[in-house]
Coordinates of C-alpha atoms in Angstrom, one line a residue:
X1 CA 16.2 -25.2 25.1
X2 CA 14.6 -21.7 24.4
X3 CA 15.7 -20.7 21.1
X4 CA 18.5 -17.6 22.1
X5 CA 16.3 -13.9 22.1
X6 CA 17.9 -11.3 19.3
X7 CA 15.6 -8.3 20.2
X8 CA 12.9 -7.8 22.9
X9 CA 11.5 -3.6 24.1
X10 CA 10.4 -3.8 27.6
X11 CA 7.5 -1.5 29.1
X12 CA 7.6 0.8 25.6
X13 CA 5.6 4.4 25.5
X14 CA 4.9 6.5 23.2
X15 CA 2.1 9.4 23.1
X16 CA 1.8 12.3 20.2
X17 CA -0.4 14.6 20.6
X18 CA -4.0 13.5 21.7
X19 CA -3.3 9.9 21.3
X20 CA -1.2 7.2 23.2
X21 CA 0.1 5.9 20.3
X22 CA 1.4 2.9 22.3
X23 CA 1.5 1.5 26.0
X24 CA 3.5 -0.8 28.4
X25 CA 4.6 -3.3 25.0
X26 CA 6.3 -6.6 25.4
X27 CA 7.7 -7.9 22.4
X28 CA 10.7 -10.4 22.0
X29 CA 11.9 -12.0 19.1
X30 CA 14.1 -15.4 18.8
X31 CA 16.5 -15.5 16.8
X32 CA 16.3 -17.7 13.3
X33 CA 13.0 -16.4 13.2
X34 CA 10.1 -14.8 11.2
X35 CA 7.9 -13.1 13.9
X36 CA 4.9 -11.6 12.0
X37 CA 3.5 -8.9 14.2
X38 CA -0.9 -8.0 13.0
X39 CA -3.4 -5.3 13.7
X40 CA -5.3 -3.0 12.0
X41 CA -4.4 0.1 11.0
X42 CA -3.8 2.5 13.5
X43 CA -3.4 -0.6 16.7
X44 CA 0.9 1.0 17.0
X45 CA 2.8 -2.0 14.6
X46 CA 4.3 0.9 12.3
X47 CA 5.1 3.4 15.1
X48 CA 6.8 0.1 17.4
X49 CA 9.1 -0.4 14.5
X50 CA 10.4 3.1 14.2
X51 CA 11.6 3.1 17.4
X52 CA 12.7 -0.2 17.3
X53 CA 14.6 2.1 14.0
X54 CA 15.0 5.1 15.4
X55 CA 13.2 7.0 13.4
X56 CA 10.8 8.0 16.9
X57 CA 12.2 8.1 20.8
X58 CA 10.6 5.9 23.3
X59 CA 8.9 7.9 26.1
X60 CA 9.3 5.2 28.4
X61 CA 10.9 1.4 28.0
X62 CA 14.0 -0.2 26.7
X63 CA 15.1 -1.4 23.9
X64 CA 17.5 -5.1 24.2
X65 CA 19.7 -6.8 21.3
X66 CA 21.1 -10.6 22.7
X67 CA 19.6 -9.5 26.5
X68 CA 22.2 -6.3 26.4
X69 CA 20.2 -2.6 26.8
X70 CA 20.7 -1.0 23.9
X71 CA 19.7 3.5 23.8
X72 CA 18.8 3.4 19.0
X73 CA 18.9 7.3 18.8
X74 CA 18.3 7.2 15.1
X75 CA 18.2 5.3 12.3
X76 CA 22.2 5.6 11.2
X77 CA 22.6 3.5 15.5
X78 CA 20.1 1.1 14.1
X79 CA 22.0 -0.1 11.4
X80 CA 25.2 0.0 13.3
X81 CA 23.4 -2.6 15.6
X82 CA 21.8 -4.8 13.2
X83 CA 18.6 -3.8 12.0
X84 CA 17.3 -2.9 8.8
X85 CA 13.6 -1.9 8.1
X86 CA 12.0 -2.2 4.4
X87 CA 9.1 0.6 6.0
X88 CA 5.5 0.2 4.6
X89 CA 5.3 3.8 2.3
X90 CA 8.6 3.7 -0.1
X91 CA 11.4 5.2 0.6
X92 CA 13.0 5.9 -2.4
X93 CA 14.6 9.5 -3.5
X94 CA 13.1 9.3 -7.7
X95 CA 15.4 11.8 -8.9
X96 CA 18.7 9.3 -8.4
X97 CA 19.6 6.7 -9.7
X98 CA 19.3 2.5 -8.7
X99 CA 22.3 2.5 -7.2
X100 CA 22.9 5.5 -5.3
X101 CA 19.0 4.3 -3.7
X102 CA 20.3 1.4 -3.2
X103 CA 23.3 1.9 -1.2
X104 CA 22.3 5.7 0.0
X105 CA 24.1 6.6 3.7
X106 CA 26.8 3.9 3.5
X107 CA 28.1 4.4 -0.7
X108 CA 31.9 3.2 -0.9
X109 CA 34.1 5.6 -0.8
X110 CA 38.0 5.6 -2.3
X111 CA 41.2 6.1 0.1
X112 CA 40.6 9.5 -0.9
X113 CA 37.0 10.4 0.5
X114 CA 35.9 10.0 -3.3
X115 CA 32.8 7.3 -4.1
X116 CA 34.1 4.5 -5.7
X117 CA 31.7 4.2 -8.5
X118 CA 32.9 1.8 -10.1
X119 CA 32.4 -0.6 -6.7
X120 CA 29.3 0.7 -6.7
X121 CA 27.9 -0.2 -10.1
X122 CA 29.5 -3.9 -9.7
X123 CA 28.5 -3.8 -6.8
X124 CA 24.5 -2.6 -8.0
X125 CA 24.6 -4.6 -11.7
X126 CA 25.4 -7.9 -9.3
X127 CA 22.3 -7.2 -6.3
X128 CA 20.2 -6.6 -10.3
X129 CA 21.4 -9.8 -11.5
X130 CA 20.2 -12.0 -8.7
X131 CA 17.2 -10.4 -9.0
X132 CA 16.1 -10.8 -12.6
X133 CA 15.9 -6.9 -12.7
X134 CA 16.9 -6.0 -16.6
X135 CA 17.7 -1.9 -15.2
X136 CA 20.2 -0.3 -15.6
X137 CA 22.8 0.6 -12.0
X138 CA 22.0 4.8 -14.1
X139 CA 18.6 4.8 -14.5
X140 CA 16.6 6.4 -12.6
X141 CA 14.0 5.6 -10.0
X142 CA 11.4 7.9 -10.5
X143 CA 11.3 5.3 -13.9
X144 CA 10.6 2.1 -12.5
X145 CA 7.8 0.8 -11.5
X146 CA 5.5 0.2 -7.9
X147 CA 6.8 -3.9 -7.8
X148 CA 10.5 -3.3 -8.7
X149 CA 10.5 0.0 -6.6
X150 CA 9.4 -2.8 -3.5
X151 CA 11.9 -5.7 -4.8
X152 CA 14.9 -3.0 -4.9
X153 CA 14.0 -1.8 -1.4
X154 CA 14.2 -5.3 -0.3
X155 CA 18.2 -5.6 -2.0
X156 CA 18.9 -3.0 0.2
X157 CA 17.5 -4.3 3.7
X158 CA 19.1 -7.8 2.9
X159 CA 22.1 -6.2 1.2
X160 CA 22.9 -4.2 4.9
X161 CA 23.8 -7.4 6.2
X162 CA 21.4 -7.1 8.7
X163 CA 20.8 -9.1 11.5
X164 CA 17.4 -8.0 12.5
X165 CA 14.7 -6.8 9.6
X166 CA 12.2 -5.2 10.1
X167 CA 10.0 -5.8 6.7
X168 CA 6.6 -3.6 6.7
X169 CA 3.8 -5.0 4.4
X170 CA 6.7 -5.9 2.3
X171 CA 4.6 -8.1 -0.5
X172 CA 2.2 -5.3 -0.5
X173 CA 2.6 -3.9 -4.5
X174 CA 4.7 -7.0 -5.5
X175 CA 3.3 -10.1 -8.1
X176 CA 3.2 -13.6 -6.8
X177 CA 6.2 -14.5 -8.0
X178 CA 8.0 -12.4 -6.7
X179 CA 6.7 -12.6 -3.5
X180 CA 8.0 -16.3 -3.8
X181 CA 11.0 -15.4 -4.1
X182 CA 11.3 -13.2 -1.0
X183 CA 9.7 -16.5 0.8
X184 CA 12.6 -17.9 -0.8
X185 CA 15.3 -15.7 0.5
X186 CA 13.3 -15.3 4.1
X187 CA 13.8 -18.9 4.0
X188 CA 18.0 -18.5 3.9
X189 CA 17.9 -15.4 6.0
X190 CA 16.5 -17.8 9.0
X191 CA 19.2 -20.0 8.0
X192 CA 21.6 -17.9 8.4
X193 CA 20.2 -16.6 12.0
X194 CA 18.8 -13.7 10.9
X195 CA 15.3 -12.5 12.6
X196 CA 13.2 -10.7 11.1
X197 CA 9.7 -9.0 12.0
X198 CA 7.2 -9.3 9.6
X199 CA 3.9 -7.3 9.4
X200 CA 1.6 -7.7 6.6
X201 CA -2.1 -7.8 6.6
X202 CA -2.1 -11.0 4.4
X203 CA -3.2 -13.3 6.9
X204 CA -2.5 -16.2 4.1
X205 CA 1.3 -15.1 4.3
X206 CA 0.9 -14.6 7.6
X207 CA 0.8 -18.9 8.1
X208 CA 2.3 -19.2 4.9
X209 CA 6.2 -17.6 7.0
X210 CA 5.5 -16.8 10.5
X211 CA 7.5 -18.7 13.8
X212 CA 5.4 -16.7 15.8
X213 CA 2.3 -14.2 15.9
X214 CA 2.0 -11.3 18.0
X215 CA -1.3 -9.1 17.7
X216 CA -1.4 -5.2 18.8
X217 CA -4.5 -3.6 19.4
X218 CA -5.1 -0.3 20.6
X219 CA -1.2 0.9 20.9
X220 CA -1.6 -2.9 24.1
X221 CA -0.3 -6.3 23.0
X222 CA -3.4 -8.4 23.4
X223 CA -1.5 -11.7 22.6
X224 CA 1.4 -14.2 21.8
X225 CA 1.8 -16.7 20.3
X226 CA 3.8 -20.0 18.4
X227 CA 2.4 -19.6 14.9
X228 CA 1.7 -23.5 15.3
X229 CA -1.2 -22.8 18.3
X230 CA -3.2 -20.3 16.8
X231 CA -4.9 -19.9 14.1
X232 CA -6.2 -17.3 11.9
X233 CA -9.8 -15.8 12.7
X234 CA -8.3 -16.2 16.1
X235 CA -5.7 -14.2 14.6
X236 CA -8.7 -11.4 13.0
X237 CA -10.7 -11.7 16.5
X238 CA -7.6 -10.0 18.3
X239 CA -7.5 -7.8 15.6
X240 CA -10.7 -6.7 15.5
X241 CA -12.0 -7.2 19.0
X242 CA -15.3 -8.3 17.6
X243 CA -15.7 -11.8 15.0
X244 CA -15.7 -10.4 10.7
X245 CA -18.4 -12.9 9.3
X246 CA -18.2 -11.7 6.2
X247 CA -15.1 -9.9 4.7
X248 CA -17.2 -9.0 1.5
X249 CA -20.4 -6.7 2.2
X250 CA -21.4 -7.4 -1.5
X251 CA -25.2 -6.7 -1.9
X252 CA -27.3 -7.0 -5.1
X253 CA -28.1 -4.1 -6.7
X254 CA -30.6 -3.2 -10.0
X255 CA -27.5 -2.1 -12.4
X256 CA -29.2 0.4 -14.0
X257 CA -28.3 2.2 -17.9
X258 CA -24.4 2.2 -18.9
X259 CA -22.3 4.4 -17.1
X260 CA -19.5 5.0 -18.7
X261 CA -18.3 3.3 -22.4
X262 CA -14.7 2.6 -23.3
X263 CA -14.6 2.2 -27.6
X264 CA -11.4 1.0 -29.2
X265 CA -9.2 3.3 -26.6
X266 CA -5.0 3.1 -27.6
X267 CA -1.9 4.3 -25.6
X268 CA 1.1 3.6 -28.3
X269 CA 3.8 0.6 -27.2
X270 CA 1.5 1.3 -23.8
X271 CA -1.9 -0.6 -24.7
X272 CA -4.3 -0.4 -27.4
X273 CA -8.3 -1.5 -28.7
X274 CA -9.3 -1.7 -24.9
X275 CA -13.1 -1.7 -24.7
X276 CA -15.6 -2.0 -22.1
X277 CA -18.5 -0.4 -19.7
X278 CA -19.8 0.3 -16.7
X279 CA -23.4 1.0 -16.0
X280 CA -24.9 2.5 -13.7
X281 CA -24.7 0.4 -9.4
X282 CA -21.8 -1.6 -11.6
X283 CA -19.1 -2.3 -9.4
X284 CA -16.3 -3.5 -12.4
X285 CA -12.8 -4.9 -11.7
X286 CA -9.4 -5.4 -13.7
X287 CA -7.3 -8.3 -13.6
X288 CA -4.1 -8.6 -15.0
X289 CA -0.7 -9.3 -13.1
X290 CA 2.1 -6.1 -13.2
X291 CA 3.1 -4.2 -16.3
X292 CA -0.1 -5.5 -18.2
X293 CA -1.7 -2.1 -18.4
X294 CA -4.1 -2.0 -16.5
X295 CA -3.7 1.1 -14.4
X296 CA -2.1 2.5 -17.5
X297 CA -6.0 2.7 -18.6
X298 CA -7.7 3.9 -15.9
X299 CA -4.6 7.1 -15.5
X300 CA -5.6 7.4 -18.8
X301 CA -9.4 8.5 -18.6
X302 CA -8.6 10.6 -15.8
X303 CA -6.8 12.1 -18.2
X304 CA -3.5 12.3 -16.5
X305 CA -1.4 10.1 -19.9
X306 CA -2.0 10.4 -23.1
X307 CA -4.8 8.8 -25.2
X308 CA -3.2 8.1 -28.8
X309 CA -6.9 6.3 -30.3
X310 CA -10.2 5.6 -29.4
X311 CA -13.5 7.3 -27.4
X312 CA -13.9 7.4 -24.1
X313 CA -18.3 8.1 -23.5
X314 CA -20.3 9.0 -20.9
X315 CA -24.6 9.3 -20.4
X316 CA -24.2 8.1 -24.0
X317 CA -22.4 11.3 -25.7
X318 CA -18.2 10.9 -26.2
X319 CA -16.2 13.6 -23.5
X320 CA -13.1 14.7 -24.3
X321 CA -9.9 13.9 -21.3
X322 CA -6.7 15.3 -22.1
X323 CA -6.4 16.4 -18.3
X324 CA -7.1 15.1 -14.9
X325 CA -9.2 19.1 -15.2
X326 CA -11.0 17.5 -18.2
X327 CA -12.1 14.5 -15.7
X328 CA -13.3 15.6 -13.3
X329 CA -15.7 18.2 -14.8
X330 CA -17.0 14.8 -16.5
X331 CA -17.5 13.3 -12.3
X332 CA -14.7 10.7 -13.0
X333 CA -12.4 10.5 -10.3
X334 CA -9.4 8.6 -9.3
X335 CA -7.9 7.2 -6.8
X336 CA -4.3 6.2 -7.8
X337 CA -2.3 2.9 -6.7
X338 CA 1.1 5.1 -5.0
X339 CA -0.8 7.6 -2.4
X340 CA 2.9 9.0 -0.7
X341 CA 3.7 9.5 -4.7
X342 CA 0.6 11.3 -5.8
X343 CA -2.2 10.9 -3.3
X344 CA -0.9 13.5 -0.3
X345 CA 0.1 16.1 1.1
X346 CA 2.2 14.9 3.7
X347 CA 3.0 17.5 6.1
X348 CA -1.1 19.1 5.3
X349 CA -3.3 18.9 7.7
X350 CA -6.1 15.9 7.8
X351 CA -8.6 18.6 6.2
X352 CA -6.5 20.4 3.9
X353 CA -5.6 17.2 2.1
X354 CA -9.4 16.2 2.4
X355 CA -10.9 19.7 0.9
X356 CA -8.0 20.0 -2.5
X357 CA -9.9 18.6 -5.0
X358 CA -13.8 20.7 -3.8
X359 CA -12.4 24.2 -2.9
X360 CA -14.4 25.8 -5.2
X361 CA -17.1 24.9 -2.4
X362 CA -15.5 26.9 0.2
X363 CA -13.2 29.2 -1.7
X364 CA -16.1 32.4 -2.5
X365 CA -16.1 36.0 -2.2
X366 CA -12.2 36.3 -2.4
X367 CA -11.6 34.2 0.6
X368 CA -10.8 30.6 1.6
X369 CA -14.2 30.1 4.0
X370 CA -12.5 27.3 7.1
X371 CA -16.1 27.3 8.6
X372 CA -17.5 25.5 6.0
X373 CA -14.2 23.1 5.2
X374 CA -14.0 22.1 8.6
X375 CA -17.5 21.3 9.0
X376 CA -18.4 19.8 5.4
X377 CA -14.4 18.0 6.4
X378 CA -15.9 16.8 9.2
X379 CA -19.4 15.1 7.8
X380 CA -16.4 13.2 5.9
X381 CA -14.3 11.9 8.0
X382 CA -16.9 10.8 10.7
X383 CA -18.4 9.1 8.0
X384 CA -15.0 7.3 7.6
X385 CA -14.2 6.5 10.5
X386 CA -10.5 7.8 10.1
X387 CA -8.6 7.4 13.3
X388 CA -6.8 10.6 14.5
X389 CA -7.0 12.7 17.4
X390 CA -8.3 15.7 15.1
X391 CA -8.6 17.1 12.0
X392 CA -6.1 19.2 12.2
X393 CA -3.2 15.8 12.8
X394 CA -0.6 16.1 9.9
X395 CA -1.7 13.8 6.8
X396 CA 1.5 11.9 7.3
X397 CA 1.5 11.5 10.7
X398 CA -2.2 8.6 10.1
X399 CA -1.3 5.4 9.2
X400 CA -1.6 4.3 6.2
X401 CA -5.7 2.3 6.1
X402 CA -6.9 6.0 7.7
X403 CA -5.1 7.8 5.2
X404 CA -6.5 6.5 2.4
X405 CA -9.4 7.1 3.8
X406 CA -9.3 10.7 4.5
X407 CA -7.9 10.4 0.2
X408 CA -11.6 8.6 0.2
X409 CA -13.4 11.1 1.3
X410 CA -11.5 14.4 -0.6
X411 CA -13.3 12.5 -3.8
X412 CA -16.6 11.1 -2.3
X413 CA -17.0 14.7 -1.6
X414 CA -17.1 15.6 -5.1
X415 CA -20.1 13.2 -5.9
X416 CA -18.5 11.8 -8.7
X417 CA -20.9 9.7 -11.4
X418 CA -17.3 7.1 -11.2
X419 CA -15.1 6.3 -8.6
X420 CA -11.9 4.5 -9.8
X421 CA -10.1 2.5 -7.7
X422 CA -6.3 2.0 -8.1
X423 CA -5.6 -1.2 -5.4
X424 CA -8.2 0.9 -3.0
X425 CA -7.0 -1.8 0.1
X426 CA -3.0 -1.9 -0.7
X427 CA -1.6 -2.6 3.0
X428 CA -4.7 -1.9 4.8
X429 CA -6.0 -3.9 7.5
X430 CA -9.2 -6.1 7.6
X431 CA -11.9 -4.0 9.8
X432 CA -10.3 -1.0 7.1
X433 CA -11.1 -3.5 4.8
X434 CA -13.8 -3.6 4.8
X435 CA -15.1 0.4 5.9
X436 CA -13.7 0.6 2.3
X437 CA -15.9 -2.9 0.7
X438 CA -18.7 -0.9 2.1
X439 CA -18.2 2.1 0.6
X440 CA -17.9 1.1 -2.7
X441 CA -21.0 -1.3 -2.4
X442 CA -22.8 2.4 -1.1
X443 CA -21.5 4.3 -3.4
X444 CA -23.3 2.2 -6.3
X445 CA -26.4 1.8 -4.3
X446 CA -26.5 5.4 -5.5
X447 CA -27.1 4.1 -8.9
X448 CA -22.7 5.5 -9.2
X449 CA -19.9 3.3 -11.1
X450 CA -17.7 1.7 -9.3
X451 CA -14.2 0.8 -11.3
X452 CA -10.9 -1.9 -8.7
X453 CA -7.7 -2.6 -10.3
X454 CA -6.9 -4.8 -7.8
X455 CA -4.0 -7.5 -7.5
X456 CA -6.2 -9.6 -4.5
X457 CA -8.6 -12.3 -6.5
X458 CA -9.9 -12.5 -4.0
X459 CA -11.0 -9.2 -3.0
X460 CA -12.6 -8.9 -7.1
X461 CA -14.5 -11.8 -7.2
X462 CA -16.5 -10.6 -3.5
X463 CA -16.9 -6.8 -4.9
X464 CA -16.9 -7.1 -8.7
X465 CA -20.4 -7.7 -10.7
X466 CA -18.1 -8.2 -13.7
X467 CA -14.1 -8.1 -14.4
X468 CA -12.4 -7.6 -17.1
X469 CA -8.8 -9.6 -17.4
X470 CA -5.7 -7.8 -19.2
X471 CA -3.1 -8.9 -20.6
X472 CA -0.2 -7.0 -22.4
X473 CA -1.7 -3.9 -22.9
X474 CA -5.2 -6.1 -24.0
X475 CA -8.1 -7.2 -22.6
X476 CA -7.6 -11.2 -22.3
X477 CA -11.4 -11.5 -21.0
X478 CA -14.8 -10.4 -19.0
X479 CA -15.9 -12.6 -16.7
X480 CA -19.5 -12.8 -15.0
X481 CA -20.2 -13.0 -11.5
X482 CA -21.6 -16.5 -12.0
X483 CA -18.0 -18.0 -13.5
X484 CA -15.4 -16.0 -11.3
X485 CA -12.7 -18.0 -10.1
X486 CA -9.4 -17.3 -9.6
X487 CA -7.9 -20.3 -12.0
X488 CA -10.2 -19.0 -15.2
X489 CA -9.0 -15.0 -13.8
X490 CA -5.0 -15.7 -14.2
X491 CA -5.8 -17.9 -17.1
X492 CA -6.7 -15.1 -18.9
X493 CA -3.8 -12.7 -17.4
X494 CA -1.1 -15.1 -18.3
X495 CA -2.2 -15.4 -21.9
X496 CA -3.1 -19.2 -21.8
X497 CA -7.2 -18.7 -22.7

């Protein structure tokens, strides 16, 4: 007997100015199962989920819950229908406390109508204790790591007692240990009859937990199958419309002389005695568990965080970096791990976001030369293969992968010598990942240096010439390409080597 259908969408269509995002979508989720939704960035996955969660209204089509037609006008209505969503771009209020974020829109009230802070504190303490998160309920969200913010978002959805939970890239910013914890939670939720729509570009995860898989491409459903009747290669070829033979387009490039050298770099209480170098044409990686200090080192080199001691040497000369301006002046640029918080200006257009770091090229004679700006941006827009109706589209309306491409274009327009990429492919589909890897290779071919910070070991192993491993604020190992292995990296990352 077929399992009961918890959620069904029929004939859903949605258009935005200049682009049809969804066309005649048929999609159903069985009760107490995990239904994985796969597709490239821009395939329509997030648009469909935003319709189910009441953020967007469909132009056509119908949503059914327990086979009854419903109209979901907004997220509050969605919540009343038992739908919760963990968005890919973390939705939190940085200046608010953990407890306020956790119960945003549903703060417990006293009979008088005022907030019951005592109950709020008690509930938050229970959640934090259950998740082993060492925080106080009144701590501001902005003080948390991306990984822990992601866990708070997951707790928020689960604590809502939802019957349908949408998880859009829920593991993009959390450690393997936290992934295991999440999968255990999903197992328990399934046993309680909760249905989960799971969006991820990590195919190994999809096949680990999915009961059913639906593939979207260009706003249409390509195929739906039980997970047991389809394999990874088939899903990837359905997603991209072609076969990707080699996920990592690494090429053999002649390595030149040392371009950047970091000596005994320390930041009190965060990292100490960091020594590494990158040569012309070289791609080096930084591995380590969350909290190892990798991002903090890169932020210091980019002038975002202070350096207590040590030196940075470029082209054989010591340079002083105290601000981002200093770093850019020395042709060192950095793509941040949190594109929403530190990368994009959401309401501004693609053109404005891309040209932001190169304004001196378009502002002269007291005027901003729009024609010149559009010409420069268009070259990179095409080079990076950004999928968008126009260059005037607000960047917030693009998929995560296309936002990342615009941010890369912004820095490539400066023609840097050193490109630092912090989690460059987080939450990005296989096709877009390939394009970003290809860009890394092209940059290295030009004799520039690339530094990648990544939590995805296959990515580091596939693309790097050397890998440095950090643990608790120090470099514990350096590996050459011929001895790369996930096991050896993890031994250094856990401090057991």
